[in-house]
Amino acid sequence: MLRSTISLTFVTILVLFLSKESQAANILLYNGRGDGSHYFSAAAIAEELATHGHSVTYLLAENYMHRAEHPVHSKLFNFIQCNYSEHELFDAYLQNFSKIAFEGRKIIFDTEMLQKGVDLEVRYCENVFHPSMLKKLRGKNFDMVVFDPSSPCSVGLSEYLQAKKVVFNPTALWPNLLRAVGNPPNPATVGQTGFAFPMRMNFFQRVQNLLLTWFVEGMTVLFVEAPYSDIFTPLNIKPYLSILGDVDLTIISADHVIDKTFATMPGVVVAAGLTAVPPNDLSQDLEQFMQSSGEHGVILFSLGSYITHLPPEFVSLFQEAFAKLPQKVIWQWKGKAPPTNMPKNVKTMSWLPQNDLLGHNKTRLLIYQGGNNGLYEAIYHAVPLLVMPLLIDQQDTAEQVAEKEIGRKIIAKDLTKEDVLETILDILTDQKYQNNVDHMSSIFRDRPLPPRKRAAFWIDHVLKYGGDHLRSPNHDFNFIQLNLIDVFAFLSLCLLVLLASVYYVIKVIVGIIRTIIFSKKAKQE
């Protein structure tokens, strides 16, 4: 507690000092309702911006206004509440979402679920764009909006407020976002999100990836652009993809140390691992639990913020598997009260200080769903992973972890306790996983600036100079020009003209020769 108070005091003093040394800007952060990992990764950037003297304001749904009570964020940020009365409907939607995930179905192909989710988001967006809320937001005179591309409403609001625009994607690499901001990745080397393509795709995978790229672009128009037109069009707000093509800066949370390798334009900044920092001290009871594990250590088990319902058979198989382990287990349990028959070596908690636990020397393994924050926290602290992907981009995380051999992946559908136990023991006993993650951690840490400082630096840069000089020239070309189709057509035409000319010249020469030959024969006769 004393350490936290001292740290907070230091941050406050630093904010006051730096606010005199730099020109403070008024920045709005809006990444949807304010839930889960999306909030905390953006908050990491916001904390750094606050230390630079900027005024940072968060727009949150009313059921997430407890963020305003955070011991650090309450001192650094301002908060604006957006009313929202459909919390129960959204919770029910998340339960259905969880069910689909455990059945192994891909949400991108479930149009009914997609439409329900879109309808809920659009109704929330109507509250954001209520005249009274817009008046309040306009009155703040924001210099910049930092928004999340997974929330089309935040994209539209950034355009409406006519401020500098920074798009921050807190998830795994999203090729269609890069394409929208003018940094198109090569579909031969960068797989579409959510389909677990390997780093090196074979021929049929590349065919599939190209078709999926076109499919996702079409789905973006149907499920992202079209549903918001009734809100955006009367206010002269451009469509979703057009706004993304006009941003000043793009920040992505996908690092080449594990994610796909791709070229970046000047306006695209790689800043993954924003929540991965040196650990804070644990609470006394949690520290005692960690130390009580002895030489065997502790396993962390978390399925993230969005999985609120666990099938009973799934709970049972993990209970039985954990009971056979010598390690102790900390299980993040969300929703209803945990069952009373938990094994003696298992401790349940509604919320985990995940980064602090991963940084503890007793932590041996993280079992989780494949979220982006957890991935880079584990890499930073060199903790092997067992990934059980449930939602979209988590499939890619699981594939990358297995491919790089810093852990393994398991599939929730048809999982057995024997599968769980065998996989855990393999990771804990085979030294290659620890060696590989140690090596990856060293690479990840060997940077001139931590990711949050890198992101804040470029935001400061755009505040000072704008983003025109970082803008991709790709936006100045249409599809035919950008892909050199007109150039290839011109070169093909030139080649045809050349071949036709050669053919004509040869034909003329042959004709002349034949004429000479025939004329000689005629004279001889």
JSON list of C-alpha atoms in Angstrom, two decimals, residues 50-142:
[
{"chain": "A", "resi": 50, "resn": "ALA", "atom": "CA", "xyz": [-0.97, 12.04, -18.59]},
{"chain": "A", "resi": 51, "resn": "THR", "atom": "CA", "xyz": [2.67, 12.10, -17.45]},
{"chain": "A", "resi": 52, "resn": "HIS", "atom": "CA", "xyz": [3.36, 14.26, -20.53]},
{"chain": "A", "resi": 53, "resn": "GLY", "atom": "CA", "xyz": [0.95, 16.85, -19.16]},
{"chain": "A", "resi": 54, "resn": "HIS", "atom": "CA", "xyz": [-2.03, 16.09, -21.39]},
{"chain": "A", "resi": 55, "resn": "SER", "atom": "CA", "xyz": [-5.62, 16.08, -20.18]},
{"chain": "A", "resi": 56, "resn": "VAL", "atom": "CA", "xyz": [-7.06, 12.62, -20.83]},
{"chain": "A", "resi": 57, "resn": "THR", "atom": "CA", "xyz": [-10.80, 11.92, -20.82]},
{"chain": "A", "resi": 58, "resn": "TYR", "atom": "CA", "xyz": [-12.43, 8.50, -21.06]},
{"chain": "A", "resi": 59, "resn": "LEU", "atom": "CA", "xyz": [-15.92, 7.96, -22.45]},
{"chain": "A", "resi": 60, "resn": "LEU", "atom": "CA", "xyz": [-17.47, 4.93, -20.71]},
{"chain": "A", "resi": 61, "resn": "ALA", "atom": "CA", "xyz": [-20.83, 3.19, -20.52]},
{"chain": "A", "resi": 62, "resn": "GLU", "atom": "CA", "xyz": [-22.50, 3.63, -17.14]},
{"chain": "A", "resi": 63, "resn": "ASN", "atom": "CA", "xyz": [-21.99, -0.01, -16.14]},
{"chain": "A", "resi": 64, "resn": "TYR", "atom": "CA", "xyz": [-18.21, 0.50, -16.51]},
{"chain": "A", "resi": 65, "resn": "MET", "atom": "CA", "xyz": [-18.01, 3.73, -14.55]},
{"chain": "A", "resi": 66, "resn": "HIS", "atom": "CA", "xyz": [-16.35, 1.80, -11.72]},
{"chain": "A", "resi": 67, "resn": "ARG", "atom": "CA", "xyz": [-13.19, 2.46, -13.74]},
{"chain": "A", "resi": 68, "resn": "ALA", "atom": "CA", "xyz": [-13.38, 5.99, -12.35]},
{"chain": "A", "resi": 69, "resn": "GLU", "atom": "CA", "xyz": [-12.66, 4.56, -8.88]},
{"chain": "A", "resi": 70, "resn": "HIS", "atom": "CA", "xyz": [-9.34, 3.01, -9.95]},
{"chain": "A", "resi": 71, "resn": "PRO", "atom": "CA", "xyz": [-6.69, 4.24, -7.46]},
{"chain": "A", "resi": 72, "resn": "VAL", "atom": "CA", "xyz": [-4.40, 5.59, -10.22]},
{"chain": "A", "resi": 73, "resn": "HIS", "atom": "CA", "xyz": [-6.81, 6.33, -13.08]},
{"chain": "A", "resi": 74, "resn": "SER", "atom": "CA", "xyz": [-9.13, 8.34, -10.84]},
{"chain": "A", "resi": 75, "resn": "LYS", "atom": "CA", "xyz": [-6.26, 10.79, -10.30]},
{"chain": "A", "resi": 76, "resn": "LEU", "atom": "CA", "xyz": [-5.00, 10.89, -13.88]},
{"chain": "A", "resi": 77, "resn": "PHE", "atom": "CA", "xyz": [-8.11, 10.77, -16.09]},
{"chain": "A", "resi": 78, "resn": "ASN", "atom": "CA", "xyz": [-11.43, 12.52, -16.47]},
{"chain": "A", "resi": 79, "resn": "PHE", "atom": "CA", "xyz": [-14.47, 10.35, -17.13]},
{"chain": "A", "resi": 80, "resn": "ILE", "atom": "CA", "xyz": [-17.68, 10.96, -19.07]},
{"chain": "A", "resi": 81, "resn": "GLN", "atom": "CA", "xyz": [-20.60, 8.59, -18.57]},
{"chain": "A", "resi": 82, "resn": "CYS", "atom": "CA", "xyz": [-22.84, 7.44, -21.40]},
{"chain": "A", "resi": 83, "resn": "ASN", "atom": "CA", "xyz": [-26.19, 6.05, -20.27]},
{"chain": "A", "resi": 84, "resn": "TYR", "atom": "CA", "xyz": [-27.01, 2.53, -21.36]},
{"chain": "A", "resi": 85, "resn": "SER", "atom": "CA", "xyz": [-29.99, 0.51, -20.16]},
{"chain": "A", "resi": 86, "resn": "GLU", "atom": "CA", "xyz": [-29.46, -2.82, -21.92]},
{"chain": "A", "resi": 87, "resn": "HIS", "atom": "CA", "xyz": [-26.82, -4.37, -19.65]},
{"chain": "A", "resi": 88, "resn": "GLU", "atom": "CA", "xyz": [-28.85, -7.54, -19.10]},
{"chain": "A", "resi": 89, "resn": "LEU", "atom": "CA", "xyz": [-29.34, -8.06, -22.84]},
{"chain": "A", "resi": 90, "resn": "PHE", "atom": "CA", "xyz": [-25.62, -7.61, -23.39]},
{"chain": "A", "resi": 91, "resn": "ASP", "atom": "CA", "xyz": [-24.80, -10.08, -20.59]},
{"chain": "A", "resi": 92, "resn": "ALA", "atom": "CA", "xyz": [-27.17, -12.62, -22.17]},
{"chain": "A", "resi": 93, "resn": "TYR", "atom": "CA", "xyz": [-25.46, -12.05, -25.51]},
{"chain": "A", "resi": 94, "resn": "LEU", "atom": "CA", "xyz": [-22.07, -12.75, -23.91]},
{"chain": "A", "resi": 95, "resn": "GLN", "atom": "CA", "xyz": [-23.42, -16.02, -22.49]},
{"chain": "A", "resi": 96, "resn": "ASN", "atom": "CA", "xyz": [-24.51, -17.11, -25.98]},
{"chain": "A", "resi": 97, "resn": "PHE", "atom": "CA", "xyz": [-21.14, -15.95, -27.26]},
{"chain": "A", "resi": 98, "resn": "SER", "atom": "CA", "xyz": [-19.46, -18.20, -24.70]},
{"chain": "A", "resi": 99, "resn": "LYS", "atom": "CA", "xyz": [-21.63, -21.14, -25.74]},
{"chain": "A", "resi": 100, "resn": "ILE", "atom": "CA", "xyz": [-20.63, -20.74, -29.39]},
{"chain": "A", "resi": 101, "resn": "ALA", "atom": "CA", "xyz": [-16.98, -20.53, -28.38]},
{"chain": "A", "resi": 102, "resn": "PHE", "atom": "CA", "xyz": [-17.08, -23.80, -26.43]},
{"chain": "A", "resi": 103, "resn": "GLU", "atom": "CA", "xyz": [-18.86, -25.50, -29.33]},
{"chain": "A", "resi": 104, "resn": "GLY", "atom": "CA", "xyz": [-15.92, -24.63, -31.57]},
{"chain": "A", "resi": 105, "resn": "ARG", "atom": "CA", "xyz": [-17.98, -22.55, -34.02]},
{"chain": "A", "resi": 106, "resn": "LYS", "atom": "CA", "xyz": [-16.54, -19.47, -35.73]},
{"chain": "A", "resi": 107, "resn": "ILE", "atom": "CA", "xyz": [-18.52, -16.34, -34.86]},
{"chain": "A", "resi": 108, "resn": "ILE", "atom": "CA", "xyz": [-17.66, -14.72, -38.21]},
{"chain": "A", "resi": 109, "resn": "PHE", "atom": "CA", "xyz": [-19.80, -17.32, -40.00]},
{"chain": "A", "resi": 110, "resn": "ASP", "atom": "CA", "xyz": [-22.72, -17.10, -37.54]},
{"chain": "A", "resi": 111, "resn": "THR", "atom": "CA", "xyz": [-24.65, -14.24, -39.13]},
{"chain": "A", "resi": 112, "resn": "GLU", "atom": "CA", "xyz": [-27.48, -14.44, -36.57]},
{"chain": "A", "resi": 113, "resn": "MET", "atom": "CA", "xyz": [-25.10, -13.87, -33.65]},
{"chain": "A", "resi": 114, "resn": "LEU", "atom": "CA", "xyz": [-23.25, -11.19, -35.58]},
{"chain": "A", "resi": 115, "resn": "GLN", "atom": "CA", "xyz": [-26.50, -9.35, -36.25]},
{"chain": "A", "resi": 116, "resn": "LYS", "atom": "CA", "xyz": [-27.54, -9.50, -32.57]},
{"chain": "A", "resi": 117, "resn": "GLY", "atom": "CA", "xyz": [-24.17, -8.10, -31.52]},
{"chain": "A", "resi": 118, "resn": "VAL", "atom": "CA", "xyz": [-24.38, -5.35, -34.13]},
{"chain": "A", "resi": 119, "resn": "ASP", "atom": "CA", "xyz": [-27.90, -4.40, -33.01]},
{"chain": "A", "resi": 120, "resn": "LEU", "atom": "CA", "xyz": [-26.73, -4.04, -29.39]},
{"chain": "A", "resi": 121, "resn": "GLU", "atom": "CA", "xyz": [-23.76, -1.91, -30.46]},
{"chain": "A", "resi": 122, "resn": "VAL", "atom": "CA", "xyz": [-25.91, 0.31, -32.67]},
{"chain": "A", "resi": 123, "resn": "ARG", "atom": "CA", "xyz": [-28.38, 0.96, -29.85]},
{"chain": "A", "resi": 124, "resn": "TYR", "atom": "CA", "xyz": [-25.50, 1.91, -27.55]},
{"chain": "A", "resi": 125, "resn": "CYS", "atom": "CA", "xyz": [-24.14, 4.17, -30.29]},
{"chain": "A", "resi": 126, "resn": "GLU", "atom": "CA", "xyz": [-27.50, 5.94, -30.47]},
{"chain": "A", "resi": 127, "resn": "ASN", "atom": "CA", "xyz": [-26.94, 6.95, -26.84]},
{"chain": "A", "resi": 128, "resn": "VAL", "atom": "CA", "xyz": [-23.45, 8.21, -27.64]},
{"chain": "A", "resi": 129, "resn": "PHE", "atom": "CA", "xyz": [-24.84, 10.28, -30.52]},
{"chain": "A", "resi": 130, "resn": "HIS", "atom": "CA", "xyz": [-27.75, 11.65, -28.49]},
{"chain": "A", "resi": 131, "resn": "PRO", "atom": "CA", "xyz": [-27.85, 15.45, -28.95]},
{"chain": "A", "resi": 132, "resn": "SER", "atom": "CA", "xyz": [-27.17, 16.10, -25.25]},
{"chain": "A", "resi": 133, "resn": "MET", "atom": "CA", "xyz": [-24.12, 13.81, -25.26]},
{"chain": "A", "resi": 134, "resn": "LEU", "atom": "CA", "xyz": [-22.77, 15.34, -28.47]},
{"chain": "A", "resi": 135, "resn": "LYS", "atom": "CA", "xyz": [-23.20, 18.82, -27.00]},
{"chain": "A", "resi": 136, "resn": "LYS", "atom": "CA", "xyz": [-21.24, 17.78, -23.91]},
{"chain": "A", "resi": 137, "resn": "LEU", "atom": "CA", "xyz": [-18.46, 16.26, -26.02]},
{"chain": "A", "resi": 138, "resn": "ARG", "atom": "CA", "xyz": [-18.26, 19.24, -28.38]},
{"chain": "A", "resi": 139, "resn": "GLY", "atom": "CA", "xyz": [-17.97, 21.53, -25.37]},
{"chain": "A", "resi": 140, "resn": "LYS", "atom": "CA", "xyz": [-14.75, 19.80, -24.31]},
{"chain": "A", "resi": 141, "resn": "ASN", "atom": "CA", "xyz": [-12.95, 20.96, -27.50]},
{"chain": "A", "resi": 142, "resn": "PHE", "atom": "CA", "xyz": [-10.86, 17.82, -27.84]}
]
